[in-house]
């Protein structure tokens, strides 16, 4: 039985309680990835998607599995390979011999949380089909549109090192992910905790449901409709994005899609902190994961060792937040 799967009125205190329960439950299964767990919850409340970048073997898949179990949502893992077709992802028409008609057989993308493992291994046509489904939250086959389950969250992983046999996502497609989160190796203390956890059990899913689909949909609605954002905070978001766009080190800056992602992520984070209004610190907190993948640096600047994070840091330091 879930703890918070109720149809009562949702407010910020309720969302914070759910977040605290999710965070506590996730720590039973995942060691040292608090920023990933936080990003997952922000994306879920904001109805966005996440691109996770990190070396293999750091529990990206396990985090997604346990997050889905924690919220009692359906989960599918899709391993991308170079010969994968769009129909392998979204589904295809299958002939029913008994009825003598073609029926649509749904693909693995029909789930609440979909883990796309190594997205850069899929060919461009399959990547495009995935990104269309992410944007439209529906797929069209033979002229018929099939809506995807709600809530719907895509968590894609990308190996930053291995390039052989991969099709790197174009920058324009990368920006369709709301958040870009980087995962590194655990610290020595965290690695010891991981080993101790594995001594106890080899089970992959260790979390129990603390909320359900109805609760998630109600929280999403609250974030969408009830969180107040002052015009001065909106201007602050605008100024940050324009400052990045005008930075002389940047070849291609952030689009209005980046502004919207920054706004929605800040609204979600505010509710997780127990507020129904956004403050500038909320914007600062989510700025790096909402903007880093939308910045293309000039080649000579990149060769000099400058990173998108450096550009974001400069903008945050140069733009004064509203009081």
PDB file of C-alpha atoms in Angstrom:
ATOM      1  CA  UNK A   1       0.000   0.000   0.000  1.00  0.00           C
ATOM      2  CA  UNK A   2       1.361   3.392  -0.953  1.00  0.00           C
ATOM      3  CA  UNK A   3       1.758   6.110   1.640  1.00  0.00           C
ATOM      4  CA  UNK A   4       0.799   9.214  -0.311  1.00  0.00           C
ATOM      5  CA  UNK A   5      -1.386   7.805  -3.093  1.00  0.00           C
ATOM      6  CA  UNK A   6      -4.394   9.934  -2.208  1.00  0.00           C
ATOM      7  CA  UNK A   7      -6.792  12.311  -3.934  1.00  0.00           C
ATOM      8  CA  UNK A   8      -6.721  15.007  -1.273  1.00  0.00           C
ATOM      9  CA  UNK A   9      -5.823  18.629  -1.969  1.00  0.00           C
ATOM     10  CA  UNK A  10      -2.136  18.921  -2.821  1.00  0.00           C
ATOM     11  CA  UNK A  11      -0.134  21.830  -1.391  1.00  0.00           C
ATOM     12  CA  UNK A  12       3.556  22.610  -0.934  1.00  0.00           C
ATOM     13  CA  UNK A  13       3.740  20.885   2.437  1.00  0.00           C
ATOM     14  CA  UNK A  14       2.334  17.727   0.855  1.00  0.00           C
ATOM     15  CA  UNK A  15       4.858  17.868  -2.026  1.00  0.00           C
ATOM     16  CA  UNK A  16       7.713  18.392   0.399  1.00  0.00           C
ATOM     17  CA  UNK A  17       6.574  15.394   2.462  1.00  0.00           C
ATOM     18  CA  UNK A  18       6.459  13.218  -0.663  1.00  0.00           C
ATOM     19  CA  UNK A  19       9.897  14.467  -1.710  1.00  0.00           C
ATOM     20  CA  UNK A  20      11.354  13.722   1.729  1.00  0.00           C
ATOM     21  CA  UNK A  21       9.819  10.224   1.626  1.00  0.00           C
ATOM     22  CA  UNK A  22      11.157   9.556  -1.890  1.00  0.00           C
ATOM     23  CA  UNK A  23      14.616  10.824  -0.960  1.00  0.00           C
ATOM     24  CA  UNK A  24      14.703   8.664   2.178  1.00  0.00           C
ATOM     25  CA  UNK A  25      13.527   5.564   0.316  1.00  0.00           C
ATOM     26  CA  UNK A  26      15.951   6.064  -2.592  1.00  0.00           C
ATOM     27  CA  UNK A  27      18.900   6.246  -0.201  1.00  0.00           C
ATOM     28  CA  UNK A  28      18.187   2.640   0.769  1.00  0.00           C
ATOM     29  CA  UNK A  29      19.175   1.586  -2.754  1.00  0.00           C
ATOM     30  CA  UNK A  30      21.398   4.332  -4.162  1.00  0.00           C
ATOM     31  CA  UNK A  31      24.600   5.586  -2.528  1.00  0.00           C
ATOM     32  CA  UNK A  32      26.027   9.048  -3.168  1.00  0.00           C
ATOM     33  CA  UNK A  33      23.793  10.190  -6.024  1.00  0.00           C
ATOM     34  CA  UNK A  34      21.647  12.761  -4.235  1.00  0.00           C
ATOM     35  CA  UNK A  35      21.932  15.253  -7.117  1.00  0.00           C
ATOM     36  CA  UNK A  36      20.615  12.618  -9.559  1.00  0.00           C
ATOM     37  CA  UNK A  37      17.675  11.731  -7.291  1.00  0.00           C
ATOM     38  CA  UNK A  38      16.875  15.444  -6.932  1.00  0.00           C
ATOM     39  CA  UNK A  39      17.053  15.969 -10.703  1.00  0.00           C
ATOM     40  CA  UNK A  40      14.727  13.003 -11.300  1.00  0.00           C
ATOM     41  CA  UNK A  41      12.104  14.474  -8.975  1.00  0.00           C
ATOM     42  CA  UNK A  42      12.456  17.966 -10.485  1.00  0.00           C
ATOM     43  CA  UNK A  43      12.006  16.567 -14.004  1.00  0.00           C
ATOM     44  CA  UNK A  44       9.024  14.491 -12.916  1.00  0.00           C
ATOM     45  CA  UNK A  45       7.239  17.489 -11.352  1.00  0.00           C
ATOM     46  CA  UNK A  46       8.121  19.657 -14.371  1.00  0.00           C
ATOM     47  CA  UNK A  47       7.019  17.037 -16.934  1.00  0.00           C
ATOM     48  CA  UNK A  48      10.457  17.142 -18.509  1.00  0.00           C
ATOM     49  CA  UNK A  49      13.105  14.587 -19.482  1.00  0.00           C
ATOM     50  CA  UNK A  50      16.691  13.970 -18.342  1.00  0.00           C
ATOM     51  CA  UNK A  51      19.954  13.204 -20.120  1.00  0.00           C
ATOM     52  CA  UNK A  52      22.383  11.445 -17.739  1.00  0.00           C
ATOM     53  CA  UNK A  53      26.013  11.509 -18.771  1.00  0.00           C
ATOM     54  CA  UNK A  54      28.613   9.421 -17.018  1.00  0.00           C
ATOM     55  CA  UNK A  55      30.881   6.388 -17.201  1.00  0.00           C
ATOM     56  CA  UNK A  56      29.334   2.901 -17.208  1.00  0.00           C
ATOM     57  CA  UNK A  57      28.759   1.089 -13.950  1.00  0.00           C
ATOM     58  CA  UNK A  58      27.832   4.027 -11.700  1.00  0.00           C
ATOM     59  CA  UNK A  59      24.221   2.862 -11.067  1.00  0.00           C
ATOM     60  CA  UNK A  60      22.366   5.056 -13.568  1.00  0.00           C
ATOM     61  CA  UNK A  61      20.024   2.194 -14.501  1.00  0.00           C
ATOM     62  CA  UNK A  62      19.549   1.150 -10.886  1.00  0.00           C
ATOM     63  CA  UNK A  63      18.604   4.709  -9.921  1.00  0.00           C
ATOM     64  CA  UNK A  64      15.900   4.793 -12.611  1.00  0.00           C
ATOM     65  CA  UNK A  65      14.514   1.369 -11.620  1.00  0.00           C
ATOM     66  CA  UNK A  66      14.277   2.261  -7.954  1.00  0.00           C
ATOM     67  CA  UNK A  67      12.809   5.696  -8.692  1.00  0.00           C
ATOM     68  CA  UNK A  68      10.001   4.083 -10.712  1.00  0.00           C
ATOM     69  CA  UNK A  69       9.359   1.518  -7.957  1.00  0.00           C
ATOM     70  CA  UNK A  70       9.369   4.272  -5.336  1.00  0.00           C
ATOM     71  CA  UNK A  71       6.499   6.026  -7.131  1.00  0.00           C
ATOM     72  CA  UNK A  72       4.671   2.834  -8.168  1.00  0.00           C
ATOM     73  CA  UNK A  73       5.021   3.636 -11.868  1.00  0.00           C
ATOM     74  CA  UNK A  74       5.611   1.321 -14.818  1.00  0.00           C
ATOM     75  CA  UNK A  75       9.234   1.070 -15.945  1.00  0.00           C
ATOM     76  CA  UNK A  76      10.916  -0.068 -19.161  1.00  0.00           C
ATOM     77  CA  UNK A  77      14.590  -0.223 -20.022  1.00  0.00           C
ATOM     78  CA  UNK A  78      15.566   0.005 -23.689  1.00  0.00           C
ATOM     79  CA  UNK A  79      19.138  -0.832 -24.693  1.00  0.00           C
ATOM     80  CA  UNK A  80      19.956   1.122 -27.838  1.00  0.00           C
ATOM     81  CA  UNK A  81      21.956  -0.654 -30.557  1.00  0.00           C
ATOM     82  CA  UNK A  82      23.174   0.543 -34.001  1.00  0.00           C
ATOM     83  CA  UNK A  83      20.650  -1.561 -35.968  1.00  0.00           C
ATOM     84  CA  UNK A  84      17.607  -0.488 -33.915  1.00  0.00           C
ATOM     85  CA  UNK A  85      14.547   0.675 -35.863  1.00  0.00           C
ATOM     86  CA  UNK A  86      11.903   3.214 -34.761  1.00  0.00           C
ATOM     87  CA  UNK A  87       9.335   0.379 -34.665  1.00  0.00           C
ATOM     88  CA  UNK A  88      11.471  -1.432 -32.071  1.00  0.00           C
ATOM     89  CA  UNK A  89      10.887   1.568 -29.848  1.00  0.00           C
ATOM     90  CA  UNK A  90       7.334   2.763 -30.487  1.00  0.00           C
ATOM     91  CA  UNK A  91       5.710  -0.455 -31.730  1.00  0.00           C
ATOM     92  CA  UNK A  92       4.409  -1.844 -34.999  1.00  0.00           C
ATOM     93  CA  UNK A  93       1.341  -3.249 -36.755  1.00  0.00           C
ATOM     94  CA  UNK A  94       0.930  -7.012 -36.331  1.00  0.00           C
ATOM     95  CA  UNK A  95      -1.424  -9.206 -38.361  1.00  0.00           C
ATOM     96  CA  UNK A  96      -4.032 -11.023 -36.261  1.00  0.00           C
ATOM     97  CA  UNK A  97      -4.806 -14.289 -38.113  1.00  0.00           C
ATOM     98  CA  UNK A  98      -7.938 -15.023 -36.100  1.00  0.00           C
ATOM     99  CA  UNK A  99      -9.618 -11.698 -36.886  1.00  0.00           C
ATOM    100  CA  UNK A 100      -7.904 -11.138 -40.221  1.00  0.00           C
ATOM    101  CA  UNK A 101      -6.890  -7.573 -39.325  1.00  0.00           C
ATOM    102  CA  UNK A 102      -3.777  -5.662 -38.388  1.00  0.00           C
ATOM    103  CA  UNK A 103      -3.456  -4.559 -34.765  1.00  0.00           C
ATOM    104  CA  UNK A 104      -1.034  -2.179 -33.166  1.00  0.00           C
ATOM    105  CA  UNK A 105       1.428  -3.861 -30.819  1.00  0.00           C
ATOM    106  CA  UNK A 106       2.782  -1.252 -28.429  1.00  0.00           C
ATOM    107  CA  UNK A 107       6.532  -0.873 -28.056  1.00  0.00           C
ATOM    108  CA  UNK A 108       8.501  -0.503 -24.827  1.00  0.00           C
ATOM    109  CA  UNK A 109       8.131   3.277 -24.860  1.00  0.00           C
ATOM    110  CA  UNK A 110       4.602   2.836 -23.461  1.00  0.00           C
ATOM    111  CA  UNK A 111       5.560   3.181 -19.792  1.00  0.00           C
ATOM    112  CA  UNK A 112       5.633   5.915 -17.148  1.00  0.00           C
ATOM    113  CA  UNK A 113       9.415   5.918 -16.816  1.00  0.00           C
ATOM    114  CA  UNK A 114      11.507   4.840 -19.795  1.00  0.00           C
ATOM    115  CA  UNK A 115      15.251   4.360 -19.464  1.00  0.00           C
ATOM    116  CA  UNK A 116      17.035   4.740 -22.788  1.00  0.00           C
ATOM    117  CA  UNK A 117      20.423   3.143 -22.207  1.00  0.00           C
ATOM    118  CA  UNK A 118      23.236   4.570 -24.345  1.00  0.00           C
ATOM    119  CA  UNK A 119      21.059   6.767 -26.531  1.00  0.00           C
ATOM    120  CA  UNK A 120      24.045   7.651 -28.707  1.00  0.00           C
ATOM    121  CA  UNK A 121      24.219   4.024 -29.923  1.00  0.00           C
ATOM    122  CA  UNK A 122      20.880   4.319 -31.742  1.00  0.00           C
ATOM    123  CA  UNK A 123      20.881   5.522 -35.395  1.00  0.00           C
ATOM    124  CA  UNK A 124      19.569   9.054 -36.084  1.00  0.00           C
ATOM    125  CA  UNK A 125      16.177   7.842 -37.376  1.00  0.00           C
ATOM    126  CA  UNK A 126      15.460   5.998 -34.116  1.00  0.00           C
ATOM    127  CA  UNK A 127      16.715   8.940 -32.064  1.00  0.00           C
ATOM    128  CA  UNK A 128      14.320  11.194 -33.977  1.00  0.00           C
ATOM    129  CA  UNK A 129      11.371   8.870 -33.270  1.00  0.00           C
ATOM    130  CA  UNK A 130      12.216   8.920 -29.566  1.00  0.00           C
ATOM    131  CA  UNK A 131      12.549  12.691 -29.395  1.00  0.00           C
ATOM    132  CA  UNK A 132       9.225  13.133 -31.215  1.00  0.00           C
ATOM    133  CA  UNK A 133       7.519  10.895 -28.668  1.00  0.00           C
ATOM    134  CA  UNK A 134       9.126  12.906 -25.858  1.00  0.00           C
ATOM    135  CA  UNK A 135       7.877  16.176 -27.296  1.00  0.00           C
ATOM    136  CA  UNK A 136       4.383  15.107 -28.355  1.00  0.00           C
ATOM    137  CA  UNK A 137       3.830  12.476 -25.621  1.00  0.00           C
ATOM    138  CA  UNK A 138       2.172  10.374 -28.305  1.00  0.00           C
ATOM    139  CA  UNK A 139       3.152   8.235 -31.283  1.00  0.00           C
ATOM    140  CA  UNK A 140       1.467   7.990 -34.670  1.00  0.00           C
ATOM    141  CA  UNK A 141       1.417   4.691 -36.568  1.00  0.00           C
ATOM    142  CA  UNK A 142      -0.472   4.221 -39.835  1.00  0.00           C
ATOM    143  CA  UNK A 143      -2.241   7.539 -39.331  1.00  0.00           C
ATOM    144  CA  UNK A 144      -3.529   6.672 -35.837  1.00  0.00           C
ATOM    145  CA  UNK A 145      -2.245   8.562 -32.802  1.00  0.00           C
ATOM    146  CA  UNK A 146      -1.665   6.626 -29.590  1.00  0.00           C
ATOM    147  CA  UNK A 147      -1.149   8.691 -26.410  1.00  0.00           C
ATOM    148  CA  UNK A 148       1.662   7.667 -24.090  1.00  0.00           C
ATOM    149  CA  UNK A 149       0.968   6.983 -20.399  1.00  0.00           C
ATOM    150  CA  UNK A 150       0.933   9.934 -18.009  1.00  0.00           C
ATOM    151  CA  UNK A 151       3.101  10.799 -16.220  1.00  0.00           C
ATOM    152  CA  UNK A 152       5.813  10.158 -18.795  1.00  0.00           C
ATOM    153  CA  UNK A 153       9.524  10.592 -18.100  1.00  0.00           C
ATOM    154  CA  UNK A 154      12.403   9.628 -20.366  1.00  0.00           C
ATOM    155  CA  UNK A 155      15.766   9.117 -18.726  1.00  0.00           C
ATOM    156  CA  UNK A 156      18.475   8.714 -21.364  1.00  0.00           C
ATOM    157  CA  UNK A 157      22.065   7.763 -20.583  1.00  0.00           C
ATOM    158  CA  UNK A 158      25.091   8.687 -22.615  1.00  0.00           C
ATOM    159  CA  UNK A 159      28.649   7.429 -22.330  1.00  0.00           C
ATOM    160  CA  UNK A 160      30.968  10.459 -22.702  1.00  0.00           C
ATOM    161  CA  UNK A 161      34.082   8.408 -23.483  1.00  0.00           C
ATOM    162  CA  UNK A 162      33.248   5.617 -25.912  1.00  0.00           C
ATOM    163  CA  UNK A 163      32.751   6.866 -29.461  1.00  0.00           C
ATOM    164  CA  UNK A 164      33.118   3.696 -31.536  1.00  0.00           C
ATOM    165  CA  UNK A 165      29.787   2.564 -32.964  1.00  0.00           C
ATOM    166  CA  UNK A 166      27.899   5.617 -31.728  1.00  0.00           C
ATOM    167  CA  UNK A 167      25.773   8.349 -33.299  1.00  0.00           C
ATOM    168  CA  UNK A 168      26.225  11.423 -31.067  1.00  0.00           C
ATOM    169  CA  UNK A 169      23.047  13.427 -30.533  1.00  0.00           C
ATOM    170  CA  UNK A 170      23.008  16.697 -32.491  1.00  0.00           C
ATOM    171  CA  UNK A 171      23.047  19.768 -30.254  1.00  0.00           C
ATOM    172  CA  UNK A 172      19.549  20.766 -31.426  1.00  0.00           C
ATOM    173  CA  UNK A 173      18.199  17.420 -30.222  1.00  0.00           C
ATOM    174  CA  UNK A 174      20.150  17.441 -26.955  1.00  0.00           C
ATOM    175  CA  UNK A 175      18.378  20.682 -26.017  1.00  0.00           C
ATOM    176  CA  UNK A 176      15.046  18.824 -26.007  1.00  0.00           C
ATOM    177  CA  UNK A 177      16.070  17.249 -22.737  1.00  0.00           C
ATOM    178  CA  UNK A 178      14.978  19.511 -19.912  1.00  0.00           C
ATOM    179  CA  UNK A 179      17.933  18.640 -17.669  1.00  0.00           C
ATOM    180  CA  UNK A 180      21.459  17.394 -18.315  1.00  0.00           C
ATOM    181  CA  UNK A 181      22.994  15.730 -15.266  1.00  0.00           C
ATOM    182  CA  UNK A 182      26.594  14.584 -15.018  1.00  0.00           C
ATOM    183  CA  UNK A 183      27.443  11.521 -12.942  1.00  0.00           C
ATOM    184  CA  UNK A 184      30.961  10.790 -11.724  1.00  0.00           C
ATOM    185  CA  UNK A 185      32.572   7.934  -9.859  1.00  0.00           C
ATOM    186  CA  UNK A 186      31.704   7.646  -6.147  1.00  0.00           C
ATOM    187  CA  UNK A 187      34.089   8.823  -3.432  1.00  0.00           C
ATOM    188  CA  UNK A 188      36.130   6.185  -1.532  1.00  0.00           C
ATOM    189  CA  UNK A 189      33.668   6.360   1.375  1.00  0.00           C
ATOM    190  CA  UNK A 190      30.675   5.959  -0.945  1.00  0.00           C
ATOM    191  CA  UNK A 191      32.280   3.029  -2.755  1.00  0.00           C
ATOM    192  CA  UNK A 192      32.752   1.272   0.578  1.00  0.00           C
ATOM    193  CA  UNK A 193      29.048   1.823   1.363  1.00  0.00           C
ATOM    194  CA  UNK A 194      28.141   0.320  -2.020  1.00  0.00           C
ATOM    195  CA  UNK A 195      30.177  -2.799  -1.227  1.00  0.00           C
ATOM    196  CA  UNK A 196      28.520  -3.111   2.188  1.00  0.00           C
ATOM    197  CA  UNK A 197      25.093  -2.804   0.551  1.00  0.00           C
ATOM    198  CA  UNK A 198      25.938  -5.587  -1.909  1.00  0.00           C
ATOM    199  CA  UNK A 199      27.048  -7.824   0.961  1.00  0.00           C
ATOM    200  CA  UNK A 200      23.505  -7.577   2.328  1.00  0.00           C
ATOM    201  CA  UNK A 201      21.622  -8.203  -0.916  1.00  0.00           C
ATOM    202  CA  UNK A 202      22.120  -8.538  -4.664  1.00  0.00           C
ATOM    203  CA  UNK A 203      18.588  -7.333  -5.401  1.00  0.00           C
ATOM    204  CA  UNK A 204      18.423  -4.397  -7.810  1.00  0.00           C
ATOM    205  CA  UNK A 205      15.112  -2.884  -6.712  1.00  0.00           C
ATOM    206  CA  UNK A 206      15.256  -2.087  -2.999  1.00  0.00           C
ATOM    207  CA  UNK A 207      12.673   0.689  -2.687  1.00  0.00           C
ATOM    208  CA  UNK A 208       9.003   0.378  -1.779  1.00  0.00           C
ATOM    209  CA  UNK A 209       6.208   2.646  -3.085  1.00  0.00           C
ATOM    210  CA  UNK A 210       5.689   5.861  -1.155  1.00  0.00           C
ATOM    211  CA  UNK A 211       3.365   7.491  -3.716  1.00  0.00           C
ATOM    212  CA  UNK A 212       1.479   6.614  -6.884  1.00  0.00           C
ATOM    213  CA  UNK A 213       0.464   7.864 -10.302  1.00  0.00           C
ATOM    214  CA  UNK A 214      -2.543   9.879  -9.067  1.00  0.00           C
ATOM    215  CA  UNK A 215      -0.349  11.705  -6.576  1.00  0.00           C
ATOM    216  CA  UNK A 216       2.304  12.489  -9.195  1.00  0.00           C
ATOM    217  CA  UNK A 217      -0.304  13.883 -11.608  1.00  0.00           C
ATOM    218  CA  UNK A 218      -1.791  16.042  -8.813  1.00  0.00           C
ATOM    219  CA  UNK A 219       1.666  17.376  -7.885  1.00  0.00           C
ATOM    220  CA  UNK A 220       2.430  18.159 -11.526  1.00  0.00           C
ATOM    221  CA  UNK A 221      -0.819  20.117 -11.771  1.00  0.00           C
ATOM    222  CA  UNK A 222       0.035  22.086  -8.626  1.00  0.00           C
ATOM    223  CA  UNK A 223       3.486  23.023  -9.960  1.00  0.00           C
ATOM    224  CA  UNK A 224       2.002  23.983 -13.312  1.00  0.00           C
ATOM    225  CA  UNK A 225      -0.846  26.132 -11.972  1.00  0.00           C
ATOM    226  CA  UNK A 226      -0.268  27.177  -8.361  1.00  0.00           C
ATOM    227  CA  UNK A 227       3.392  28.186  -7.967  1.00  0.00           C
ATOM    228  CA  UNK A 228       3.796  31.969  -8.131  1.00  0.00           C
ATOM    229  CA  UNK A 229       6.654  33.573 -10.049  1.00  0.00           C
ATOM    230  CA  UNK A 230       7.165  37.310  -9.650  1.00  0.00           C
ATOM    231  CA  UNK A 231       7.882  39.352 -12.768  1.00  0.00           C
ATOM    232  CA  UNK A 232      11.265  40.367 -11.339  1.00  0.00           C
ATOM    233  CA  UNK A 233      12.230  36.678 -11.154  1.00  0.00           C
ATOM    234  CA  UNK A 234      11.050  36.206 -14.753  1.00  0.00           C
ATOM    235  CA  UNK A 235      13.261  39.131 -15.779  1.00  0.00           C
ATOM    236  CA  UNK A 236      16.162  37.546 -13.869  1.00  0.00           C
ATOM    237  CA  UNK A 237      15.725  34.306 -15.849  1.00  0.00           C
ATOM    238  CA  UNK A 238      15.535  36.292 -19.078  1.00  0.00           C
ATOM    239  CA  UNK A 239      18.669  38.289 -18.240  1.00  0.00           C
ATOM    240  CA  UNK A 240      20.652  35.155 -17.397  1.00  0.00           C
ATOM    241  CA  UNK A 241      19.754  33.484 -20.676  1.00  0.00           C
ATOM    242  CA  UNK A 242      20.481  36.613 -22.728  1.00  0.00           C
ATOM    243  CA  UNK A 243      23.824  37.102 -20.927  1.00  0.00           C
ATOM    244  CA  UNK A 244      24.829  33.572 -21.938  1.00  0.00           C
ATOM    245  CA  UNK A 245      23.608  34.183 -25.481  1.00  0.00           C
ATOM    246  CA  UNK A 246      25.744  37.333 -25.749  1.00  0.00           C
ATOM    247  CA  UNK A 247      28.872  35.882 -24.158  1.00  0.00           C
ATOM    248  CA  UNK A 248      31.719  36.313 -26.696  1.00  0.00           C
ATOM    249  CA  UNK A 249      32.901  32.757 -26.007  1.00  0.00           C
ATOM    250  CA  UNK A 250      29.587  31.280 -27.161  1.00  0.00           C
ATOM    251  CA  UNK A 251      28.948  30.200 -30.749  1.00  0.00           C
ATOM    252  CA  UNK A 252      25.304  29.287 -30.178  1.00  0.00           C
ATOM    253  CA  UNK A 253      23.532  30.264 -26.984  1.00  0.00           C
ATOM    254  CA  UNK A 254      20.375  29.365 -25.135  1.00  0.00           C
ATOM    255  CA  UNK A 255      17.006  29.603 -26.887  1.00  0.00           C
ATOM    256  CA  UNK A 256      13.644  30.485 -25.293  1.00  0.00           C
ATOM    257  CA  UNK A 257      13.253  26.740 -24.681  1.00  0.00           C
ATOM    258  CA  UNK A 258      16.101  27.116 -22.175  1.00  0.00           C
ATOM    259  CA  UNK A 259      14.274  29.952 -20.414  1.00  0.00           C
ATOM    260  CA  UNK A 260      11.156  27.808 -20.092  1.00  0.00           C
ATOM    261  CA  UNK A 261      13.156  24.832 -18.790  1.00  0.00           C
ATOM    262  CA  UNK A 262      14.870  27.052 -16.213  1.00  0.00           C
ATOM    263  CA  UNK A 263      11.508  28.467 -15.123  1.00  0.00           C
ATOM    264  CA  UNK A 264       9.789  25.093 -14.749  1.00  0.00           C
ATOM    265  CA  UNK A 265      12.739  23.525 -12.940  1.00  0.00           C
ATOM    266  CA  UNK A 266      12.873  26.461 -10.521  1.00  0.00           C
ATOM    267  CA  UNK A 267       9.132  26.124  -9.822  1.00  0.00           C
ATOM    268  CA  UNK A 268       9.513  22.432  -9.069  1.00  0.00           C
ATOM    269  CA  UNK A 269      12.527  22.969  -6.821  1.00  0.00           C
ATOM    270  CA  UNK A 270      10.664  25.705  -4.914  1.00  0.00           C
ATOM    271  CA  UNK A 271       7.866  23.268  -4.013  1.00  0.00           C
ATOM    272  CA  UNK A 272      10.425  20.662  -2.940  1.00  0.00           C
ATOM    273  CA  UNK A 273      11.744  23.302  -0.529  1.00  0.00           C
ATOM    274  CA  UNK A 274       8.219  23.890   0.809  1.00  0.00           C
ATOM    275  CA  UNK A 275       7.402  27.148  -0.990  1.00  0.00           C
ATOM    276  CA  UNK A 276       4.650  28.039  -3.452  1.00  0.00           C
ATOM    277  CA  UNK A 277       6.698  30.895  -4.910  1.00  0.00           C
ATOM    278  CA  UNK A 278      10.063  31.054  -6.686  1.00  0.00           C
ATOM    279  CA  UNK A 279      13.060  32.979  -5.361  1.00  0.00           C
ATOM    280  CA  UNK A 280      16.307  33.752  -7.258  1.00  0.00           C
ATOM    281  CA  UNK A 281      18.181  31.047  -5.305  1.00  0.00           C
ATOM    282  CA  UNK A 282      15.874  28.451  -6.876  1.00  0.00           C
ATOM    283  CA  UNK A 283      16.903  29.654 -10.315  1.00  0.00           C
ATOM    284  CA  UNK A 284      20.594  29.536  -9.376  1.00  0.00           C
ATOM    285  CA  UNK A 285      20.257  26.030  -7.967  1.00  0.00           C
ATOM    286  CA  UNK A 286      18.895  24.511 -11.189  1.00  0.00           C
ATOM    287  CA  UNK A 287      20.768  26.727 -13.666  1.00  0.00           C
ATOM    288  CA  UNK A 288      23.662  24.382 -14.437  1.00  0.00           C
ATOM    289  CA  UNK A 289      21.614  21.256 -15.149  1.00  0.00           C
ATOM    290  CA  UNK A 290      18.988  23.218 -17.101  1.00  0.00           C
ATOM    291  CA  UNK A 291      21.426  25.172 -19.299  1.00  0.00           C
ATOM    292  CA  UNK A 292      24.774  23.379 -19.700  1.00  0.00           C
ATOM    293  CA  UNK A 293      23.689  21.228 -22.655  1.00  0.00           C
ATOM    294  CA  UNK A 294      22.227  24.175 -24.586  1.00  0.00           C
ATOM    295  CA  UNK A 295      25.488  26.085 -24.977  1.00  0.00           C
ATOM    296  CA  UNK A 296      27.821  25.560 -27.958  1.00  0.00           C
ATOM    297  CA  UNK A 297      31.221  27.149 -27.453  1.00  0.00           C
ATOM    298  CA  UNK A 298      33.502  28.479 -30.153  1.00  0.00           C
ATOM    299  CA  UNK A 299      36.059  25.812 -31.140  1.00  0.00           C
ATOM    300  CA  UNK A 300      39.087  27.844 -30.102  1.00  0.00           C
ATOM    301  CA  UNK A 301      37.499  28.605 -26.731  1.00  0.00           C
ATOM    302  CA  UNK A 302      36.700  24.940 -26.147  1.00  0.00           C
ATOM    303  CA  UNK A 303      40.272  23.954 -27.029  1.00  0.00           C
ATOM    304  CA  UNK A 304      41.481  26.455 -24.427  1.00  0.00           C
ATOM    305  CA  UNK A 305      39.649  24.453 -21.755  1.00  0.00           C
ATOM    306  CA  UNK A 306      36.568  26.641 -21.250  1.00  0.00           C
ATOM    307  CA  UNK A 307      33.375  24.726 -20.412  1.00  0.00           C
ATOM    308  CA  UNK A 308      29.659  25.632 -20.589  1.00  0.00           C
ATOM    309  CA  UNK A 309      29.710  25.661 -16.786  1.00  0.00           C
ATOM    310  CA  UNK A 310      32.238  28.516 -16.915  1.00  0.00           C
ATOM    311  CA  UNK A 311      29.875  30.533 -19.105  1.00  0.00           C
ATOM    312  CA  UNK A 312      26.920  29.890 -16.767  1.00  0.00           C
ATOM    313  CA  UNK A 313      29.033  30.835 -13.738  1.00  0.00           C
ATOM    314  CA  UNK A 314      30.012  34.123 -15.400  1.00  0.00           C
ATOM    315  CA  UNK A 315      26.359  34.938 -16.114  1.00  0.00           C
ATOM    316  CA  UNK A 316      25.306  34.135 -12.535  1.00  0.00           C
ATOM    317  CA  UNK A 317      28.068  36.378 -11.178  1.00  0.00           C
ATOM    318  CA  UNK A 318      27.387  39.261 -13.547  1.00  0.00           C
ATOM    319  CA  UNK A 319      23.587  39.442 -13.282  1.00  0.00           C
ATOM    320  CA  UNK A 320      22.314  40.820  -9.987  1.00  0.00           C
ATOM    321  CA  UNK A 321      19.331  38.869  -8.646  1.00  0.00           C
ATOM    322  CA  UNK A 322      16.198  40.811  -7.677  1.00  0.00           C
ATOM    323  CA  UNK A 323      15.775  41.643  -4.011  1.00  0.00           C
TER     324      UNK A 323
END
